[in-house]
Short mmCIF file of N, CA and C in Angstrom, two decimals:
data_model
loop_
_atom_site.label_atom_id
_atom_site.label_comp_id
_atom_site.label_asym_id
_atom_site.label_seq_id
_atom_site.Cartn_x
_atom_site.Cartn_y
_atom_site.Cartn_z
N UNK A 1 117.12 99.87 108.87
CA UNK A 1 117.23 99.32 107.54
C UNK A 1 116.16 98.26 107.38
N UNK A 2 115.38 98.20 106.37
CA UNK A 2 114.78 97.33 106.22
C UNK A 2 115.23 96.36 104.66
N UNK A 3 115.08 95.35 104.69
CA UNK A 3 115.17 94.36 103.72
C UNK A 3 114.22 93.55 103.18
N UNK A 4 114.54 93.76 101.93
CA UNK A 4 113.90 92.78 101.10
C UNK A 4 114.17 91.80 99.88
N UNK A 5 113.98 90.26 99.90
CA UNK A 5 115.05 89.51 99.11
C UNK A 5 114.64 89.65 98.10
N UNK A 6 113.46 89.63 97.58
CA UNK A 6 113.37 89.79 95.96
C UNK A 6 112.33 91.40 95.94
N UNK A 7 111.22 91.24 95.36
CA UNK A 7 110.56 92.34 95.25
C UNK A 7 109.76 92.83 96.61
N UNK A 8 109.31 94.06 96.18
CA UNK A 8 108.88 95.21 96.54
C UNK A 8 108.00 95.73 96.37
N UNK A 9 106.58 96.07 97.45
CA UNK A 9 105.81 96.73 96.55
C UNK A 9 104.87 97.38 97.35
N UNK A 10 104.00 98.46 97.13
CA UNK A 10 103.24 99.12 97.84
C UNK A 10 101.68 99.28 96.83
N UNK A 11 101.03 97.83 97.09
CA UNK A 11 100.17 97.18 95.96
C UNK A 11 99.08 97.43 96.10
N UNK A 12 98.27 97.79 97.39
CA UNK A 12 97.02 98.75 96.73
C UNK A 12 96.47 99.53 96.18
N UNK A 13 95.97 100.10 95.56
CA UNK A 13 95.46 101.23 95.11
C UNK A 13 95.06 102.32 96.33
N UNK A 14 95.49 103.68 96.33
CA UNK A 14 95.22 104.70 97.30
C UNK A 14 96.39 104.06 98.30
N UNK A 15 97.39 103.37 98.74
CA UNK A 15 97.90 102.55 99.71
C UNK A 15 98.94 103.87 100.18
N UNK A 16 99.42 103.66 101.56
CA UNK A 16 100.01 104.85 101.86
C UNK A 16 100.84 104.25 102.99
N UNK A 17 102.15 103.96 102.90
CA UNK A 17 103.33 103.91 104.04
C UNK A 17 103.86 105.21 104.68
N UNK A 18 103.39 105.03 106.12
CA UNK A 18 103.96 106.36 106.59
C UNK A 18 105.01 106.06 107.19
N UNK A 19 106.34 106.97 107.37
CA UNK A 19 107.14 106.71 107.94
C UNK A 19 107.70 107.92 109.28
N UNK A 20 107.65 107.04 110.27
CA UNK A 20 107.49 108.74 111.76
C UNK A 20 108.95 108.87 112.07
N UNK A 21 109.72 110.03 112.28
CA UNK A 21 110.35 109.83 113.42
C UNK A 21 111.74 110.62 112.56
N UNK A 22 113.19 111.31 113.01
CA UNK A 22 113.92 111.93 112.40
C UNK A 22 114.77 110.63 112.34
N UNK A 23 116.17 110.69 111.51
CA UNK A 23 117.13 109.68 111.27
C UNK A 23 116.72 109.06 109.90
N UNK A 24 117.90 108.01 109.70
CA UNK A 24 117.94 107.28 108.12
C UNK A 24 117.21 106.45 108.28
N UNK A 25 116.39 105.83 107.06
CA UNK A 25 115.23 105.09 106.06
C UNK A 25 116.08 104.57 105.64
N UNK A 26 116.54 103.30 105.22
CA UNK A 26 116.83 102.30 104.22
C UNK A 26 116.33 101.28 104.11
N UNK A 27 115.95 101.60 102.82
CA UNK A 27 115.21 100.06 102.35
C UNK A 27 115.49 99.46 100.95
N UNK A 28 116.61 98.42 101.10
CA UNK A 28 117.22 97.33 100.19
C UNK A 28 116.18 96.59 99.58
N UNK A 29 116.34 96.53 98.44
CA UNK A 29 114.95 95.67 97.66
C UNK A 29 116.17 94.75 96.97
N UNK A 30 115.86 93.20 96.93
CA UNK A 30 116.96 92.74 95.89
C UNK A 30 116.62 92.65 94.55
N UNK A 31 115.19 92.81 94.26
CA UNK A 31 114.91 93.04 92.61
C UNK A 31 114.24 94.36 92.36
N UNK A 32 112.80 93.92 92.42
CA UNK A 32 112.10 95.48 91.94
C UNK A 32 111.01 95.96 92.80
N UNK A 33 110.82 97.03 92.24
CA UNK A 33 109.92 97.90 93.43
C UNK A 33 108.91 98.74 92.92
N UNK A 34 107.69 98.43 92.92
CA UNK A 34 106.69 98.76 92.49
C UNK A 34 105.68 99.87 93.24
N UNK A 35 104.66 100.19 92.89
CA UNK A 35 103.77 100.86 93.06
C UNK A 35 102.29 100.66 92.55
N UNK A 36 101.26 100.89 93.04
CA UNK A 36 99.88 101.37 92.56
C UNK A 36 99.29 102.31 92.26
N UNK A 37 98.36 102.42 92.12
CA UNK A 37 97.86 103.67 91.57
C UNK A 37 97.44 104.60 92.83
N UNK A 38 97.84 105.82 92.44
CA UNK A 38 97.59 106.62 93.85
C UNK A 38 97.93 106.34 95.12
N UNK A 39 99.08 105.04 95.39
CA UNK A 39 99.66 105.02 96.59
C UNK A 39 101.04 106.37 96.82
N UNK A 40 101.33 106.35 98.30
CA UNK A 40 101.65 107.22 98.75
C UNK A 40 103.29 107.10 99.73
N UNK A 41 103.70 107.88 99.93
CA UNK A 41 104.89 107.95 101.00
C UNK A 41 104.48 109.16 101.80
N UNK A 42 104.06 108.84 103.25
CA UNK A 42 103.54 109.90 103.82
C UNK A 42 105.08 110.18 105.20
N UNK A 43 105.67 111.32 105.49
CA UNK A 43 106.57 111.47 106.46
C UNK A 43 105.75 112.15 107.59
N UNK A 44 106.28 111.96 108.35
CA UNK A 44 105.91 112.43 109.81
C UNK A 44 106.60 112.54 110.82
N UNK A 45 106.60 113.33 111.83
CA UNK A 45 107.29 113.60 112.98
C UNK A 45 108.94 113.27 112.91
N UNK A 46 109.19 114.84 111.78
CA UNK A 46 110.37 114.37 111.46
C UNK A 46 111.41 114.26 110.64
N UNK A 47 110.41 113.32 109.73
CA UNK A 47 110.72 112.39 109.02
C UNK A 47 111.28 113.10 107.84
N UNK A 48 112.00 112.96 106.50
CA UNK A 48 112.69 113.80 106.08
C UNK A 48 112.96 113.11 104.68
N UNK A 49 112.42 113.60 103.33
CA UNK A 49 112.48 112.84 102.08
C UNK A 49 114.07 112.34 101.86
N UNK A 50 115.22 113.37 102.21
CA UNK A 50 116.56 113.23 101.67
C UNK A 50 117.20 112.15 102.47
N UNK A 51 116.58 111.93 103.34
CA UNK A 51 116.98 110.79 104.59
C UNK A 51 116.05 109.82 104.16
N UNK A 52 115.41 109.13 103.39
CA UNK A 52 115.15 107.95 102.86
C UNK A 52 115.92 107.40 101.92
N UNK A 53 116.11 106.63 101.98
CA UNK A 53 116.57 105.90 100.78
C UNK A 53 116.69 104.23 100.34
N UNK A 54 115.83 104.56 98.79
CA UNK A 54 115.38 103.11 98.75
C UNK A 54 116.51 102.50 97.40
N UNK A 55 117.48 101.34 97.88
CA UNK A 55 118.29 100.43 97.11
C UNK A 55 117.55 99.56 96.47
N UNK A 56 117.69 99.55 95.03
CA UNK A 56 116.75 99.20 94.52
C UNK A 56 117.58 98.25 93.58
N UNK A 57 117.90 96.42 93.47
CA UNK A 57 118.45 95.62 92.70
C UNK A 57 117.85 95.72 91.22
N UNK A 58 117.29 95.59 90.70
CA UNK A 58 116.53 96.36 89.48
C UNK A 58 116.06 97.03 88.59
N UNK A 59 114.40 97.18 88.85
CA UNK A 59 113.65 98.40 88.18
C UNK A 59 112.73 98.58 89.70
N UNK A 60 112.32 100.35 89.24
CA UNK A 60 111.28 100.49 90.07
C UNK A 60 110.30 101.46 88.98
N UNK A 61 109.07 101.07 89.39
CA UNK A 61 107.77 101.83 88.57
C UNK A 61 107.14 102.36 89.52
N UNK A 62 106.84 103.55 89.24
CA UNK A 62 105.45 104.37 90.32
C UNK A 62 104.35 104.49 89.60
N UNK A 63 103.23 103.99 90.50
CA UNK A 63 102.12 103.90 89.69
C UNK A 63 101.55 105.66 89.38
N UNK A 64 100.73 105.46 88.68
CA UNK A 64 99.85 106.62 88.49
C UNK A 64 99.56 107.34 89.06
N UNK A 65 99.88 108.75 89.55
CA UNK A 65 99.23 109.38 90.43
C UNK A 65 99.85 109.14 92.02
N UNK A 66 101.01 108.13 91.96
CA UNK A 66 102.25 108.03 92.90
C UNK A 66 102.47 109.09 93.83
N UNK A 67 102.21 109.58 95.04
CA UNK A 67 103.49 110.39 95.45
C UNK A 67 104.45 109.73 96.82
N UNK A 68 105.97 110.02 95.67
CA UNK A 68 106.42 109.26 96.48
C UNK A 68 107.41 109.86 96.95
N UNK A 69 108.15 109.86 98.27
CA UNK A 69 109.04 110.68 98.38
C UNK A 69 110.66 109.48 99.26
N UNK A 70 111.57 110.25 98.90
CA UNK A 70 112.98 109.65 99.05
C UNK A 70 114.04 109.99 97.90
N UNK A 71 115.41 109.24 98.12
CA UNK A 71 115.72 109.32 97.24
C UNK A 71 116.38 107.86 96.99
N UNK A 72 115.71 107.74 95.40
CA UNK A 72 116.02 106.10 94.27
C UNK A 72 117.04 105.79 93.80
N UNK A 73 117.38 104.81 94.15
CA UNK A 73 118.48 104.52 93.77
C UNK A 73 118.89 102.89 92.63
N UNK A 74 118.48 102.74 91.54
CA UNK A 74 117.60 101.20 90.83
C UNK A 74 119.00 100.73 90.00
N UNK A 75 119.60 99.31 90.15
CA UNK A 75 120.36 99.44 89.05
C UNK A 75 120.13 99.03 88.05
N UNK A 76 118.97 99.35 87.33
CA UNK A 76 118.33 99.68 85.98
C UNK A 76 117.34 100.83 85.69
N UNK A 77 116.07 100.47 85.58
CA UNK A 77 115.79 101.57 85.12
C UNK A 77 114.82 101.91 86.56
N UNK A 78 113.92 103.53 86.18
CA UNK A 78 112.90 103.84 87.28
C UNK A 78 112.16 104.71 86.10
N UNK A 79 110.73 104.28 86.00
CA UNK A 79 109.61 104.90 84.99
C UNK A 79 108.34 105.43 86.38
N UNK A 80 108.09 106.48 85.96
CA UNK A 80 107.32 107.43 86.28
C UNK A 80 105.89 107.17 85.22
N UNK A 81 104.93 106.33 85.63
CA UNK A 81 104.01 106.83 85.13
C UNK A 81 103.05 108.04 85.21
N UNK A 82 101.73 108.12 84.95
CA UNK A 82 100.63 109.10 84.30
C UNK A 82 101.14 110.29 85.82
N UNK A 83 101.28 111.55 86.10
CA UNK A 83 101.05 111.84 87.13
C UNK A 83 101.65 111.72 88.19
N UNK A 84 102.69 110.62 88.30
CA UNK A 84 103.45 110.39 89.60
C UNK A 84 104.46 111.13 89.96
N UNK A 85 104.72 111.78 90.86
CA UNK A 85 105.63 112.72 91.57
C UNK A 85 106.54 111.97 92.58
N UNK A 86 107.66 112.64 93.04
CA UNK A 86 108.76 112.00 93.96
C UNK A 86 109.00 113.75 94.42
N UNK A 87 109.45 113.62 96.14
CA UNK A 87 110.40 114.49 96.32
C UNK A 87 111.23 113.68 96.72
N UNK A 88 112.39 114.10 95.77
CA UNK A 88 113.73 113.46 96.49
C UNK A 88 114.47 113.27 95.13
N UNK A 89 115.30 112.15 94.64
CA UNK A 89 115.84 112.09 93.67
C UNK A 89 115.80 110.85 92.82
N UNK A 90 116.19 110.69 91.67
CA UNK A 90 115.88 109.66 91.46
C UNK A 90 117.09 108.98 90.24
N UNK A 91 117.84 108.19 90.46
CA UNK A 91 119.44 107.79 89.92
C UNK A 91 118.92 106.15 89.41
N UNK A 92 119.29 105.70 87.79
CA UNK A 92 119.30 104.32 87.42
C UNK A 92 120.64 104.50 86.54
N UNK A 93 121.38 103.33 87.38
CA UNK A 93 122.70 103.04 86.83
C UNK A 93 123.12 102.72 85.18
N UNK A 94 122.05 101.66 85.04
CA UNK A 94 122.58 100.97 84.17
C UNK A 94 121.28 101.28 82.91
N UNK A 95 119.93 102.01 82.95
CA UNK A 95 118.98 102.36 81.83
C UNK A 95 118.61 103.92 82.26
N UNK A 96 117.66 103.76 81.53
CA UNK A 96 116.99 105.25 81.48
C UNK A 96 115.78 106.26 83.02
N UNK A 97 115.71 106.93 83.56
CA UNK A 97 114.62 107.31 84.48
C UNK A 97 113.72 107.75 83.23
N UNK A 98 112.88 107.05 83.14
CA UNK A 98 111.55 107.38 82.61
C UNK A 98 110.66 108.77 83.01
N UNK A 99 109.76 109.53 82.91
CA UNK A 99 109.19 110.75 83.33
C UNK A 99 107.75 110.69 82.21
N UNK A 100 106.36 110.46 82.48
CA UNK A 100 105.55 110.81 81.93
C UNK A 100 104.32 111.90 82.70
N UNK A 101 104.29 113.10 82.38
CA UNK A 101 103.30 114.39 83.02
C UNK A 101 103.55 114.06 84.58
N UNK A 102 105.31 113.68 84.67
CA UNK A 102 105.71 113.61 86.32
C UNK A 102 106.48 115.16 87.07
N UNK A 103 106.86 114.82 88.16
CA UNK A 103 107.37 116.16 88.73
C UNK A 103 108.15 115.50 89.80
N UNK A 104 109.49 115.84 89.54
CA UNK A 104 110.52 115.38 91.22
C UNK A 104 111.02 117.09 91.48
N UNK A 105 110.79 116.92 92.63
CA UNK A 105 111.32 117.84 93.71
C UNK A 105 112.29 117.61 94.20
N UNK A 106 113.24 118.05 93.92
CA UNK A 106 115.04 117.97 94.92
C UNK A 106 114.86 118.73 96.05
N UNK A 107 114.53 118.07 97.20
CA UNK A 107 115.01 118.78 98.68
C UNK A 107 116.61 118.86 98.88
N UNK A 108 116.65 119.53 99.82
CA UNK A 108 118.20 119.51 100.54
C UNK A 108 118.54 118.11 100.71
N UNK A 109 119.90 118.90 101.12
CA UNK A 109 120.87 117.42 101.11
C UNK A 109 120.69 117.14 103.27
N UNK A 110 120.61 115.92 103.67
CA UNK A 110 120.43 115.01 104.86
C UNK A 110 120.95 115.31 105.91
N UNK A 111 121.09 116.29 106.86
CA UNK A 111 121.97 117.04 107.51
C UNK A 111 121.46 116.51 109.23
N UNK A 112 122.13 115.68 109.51
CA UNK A 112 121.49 114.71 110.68
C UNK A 112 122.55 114.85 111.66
#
């Protein structure tokens, strides 16, 4: 599990978190969770989109050209800008999931 008390963010441009290895991803954000343009969620050795999952106190935005993979969980909203893709899913409690020229992929369900 990883934590975080207020925001979140994967702030370079082209920026890319890889994550190795089989088992659960959690990562608690206590406000919001951002993105850049053309940053990335790369899995490896393993690693498994439906078995991430990011708690999200807030909003989360994916930048442009985003690919991000897990599944979102925001308690407000999550906007998809120009291009950005997710495999995994993407749930806001309390507003709208945004979608502009985006694409989510539903993998299977976490079978560990």
């Amino acid at each position: 599990m990883y934590k975080f008390a207020s925001t979140a963010s994967i702030a370079a441009p082209s920026a890319q978190l890889t994550l190795s290895g089989s088992g659960v991803f959690i990562f608690q954000i206590g406000s919001a969770l951002g993105t850049s343009l053309n940053s990335q969620i790369v899995l490896v050795n393993g690693a498994l989109p439906q078995c991430v999952f990011w708690l999200i106190g807030s909003s989360a935005v994916l930048g442009s050209g985003c690919k991000f993979q897990g599944i979102l969980m925001a308690s407000a909203s999550i906007g998809f800008m120009d291009g950005a893709s997710l495999v995994g899913a993407a749930y806001a409690q309390n507003a709208a999931v945004t979608l502009i020229n985006s694409v989510i992929t539903v993998p299977p369900a976490c079978n560990l």
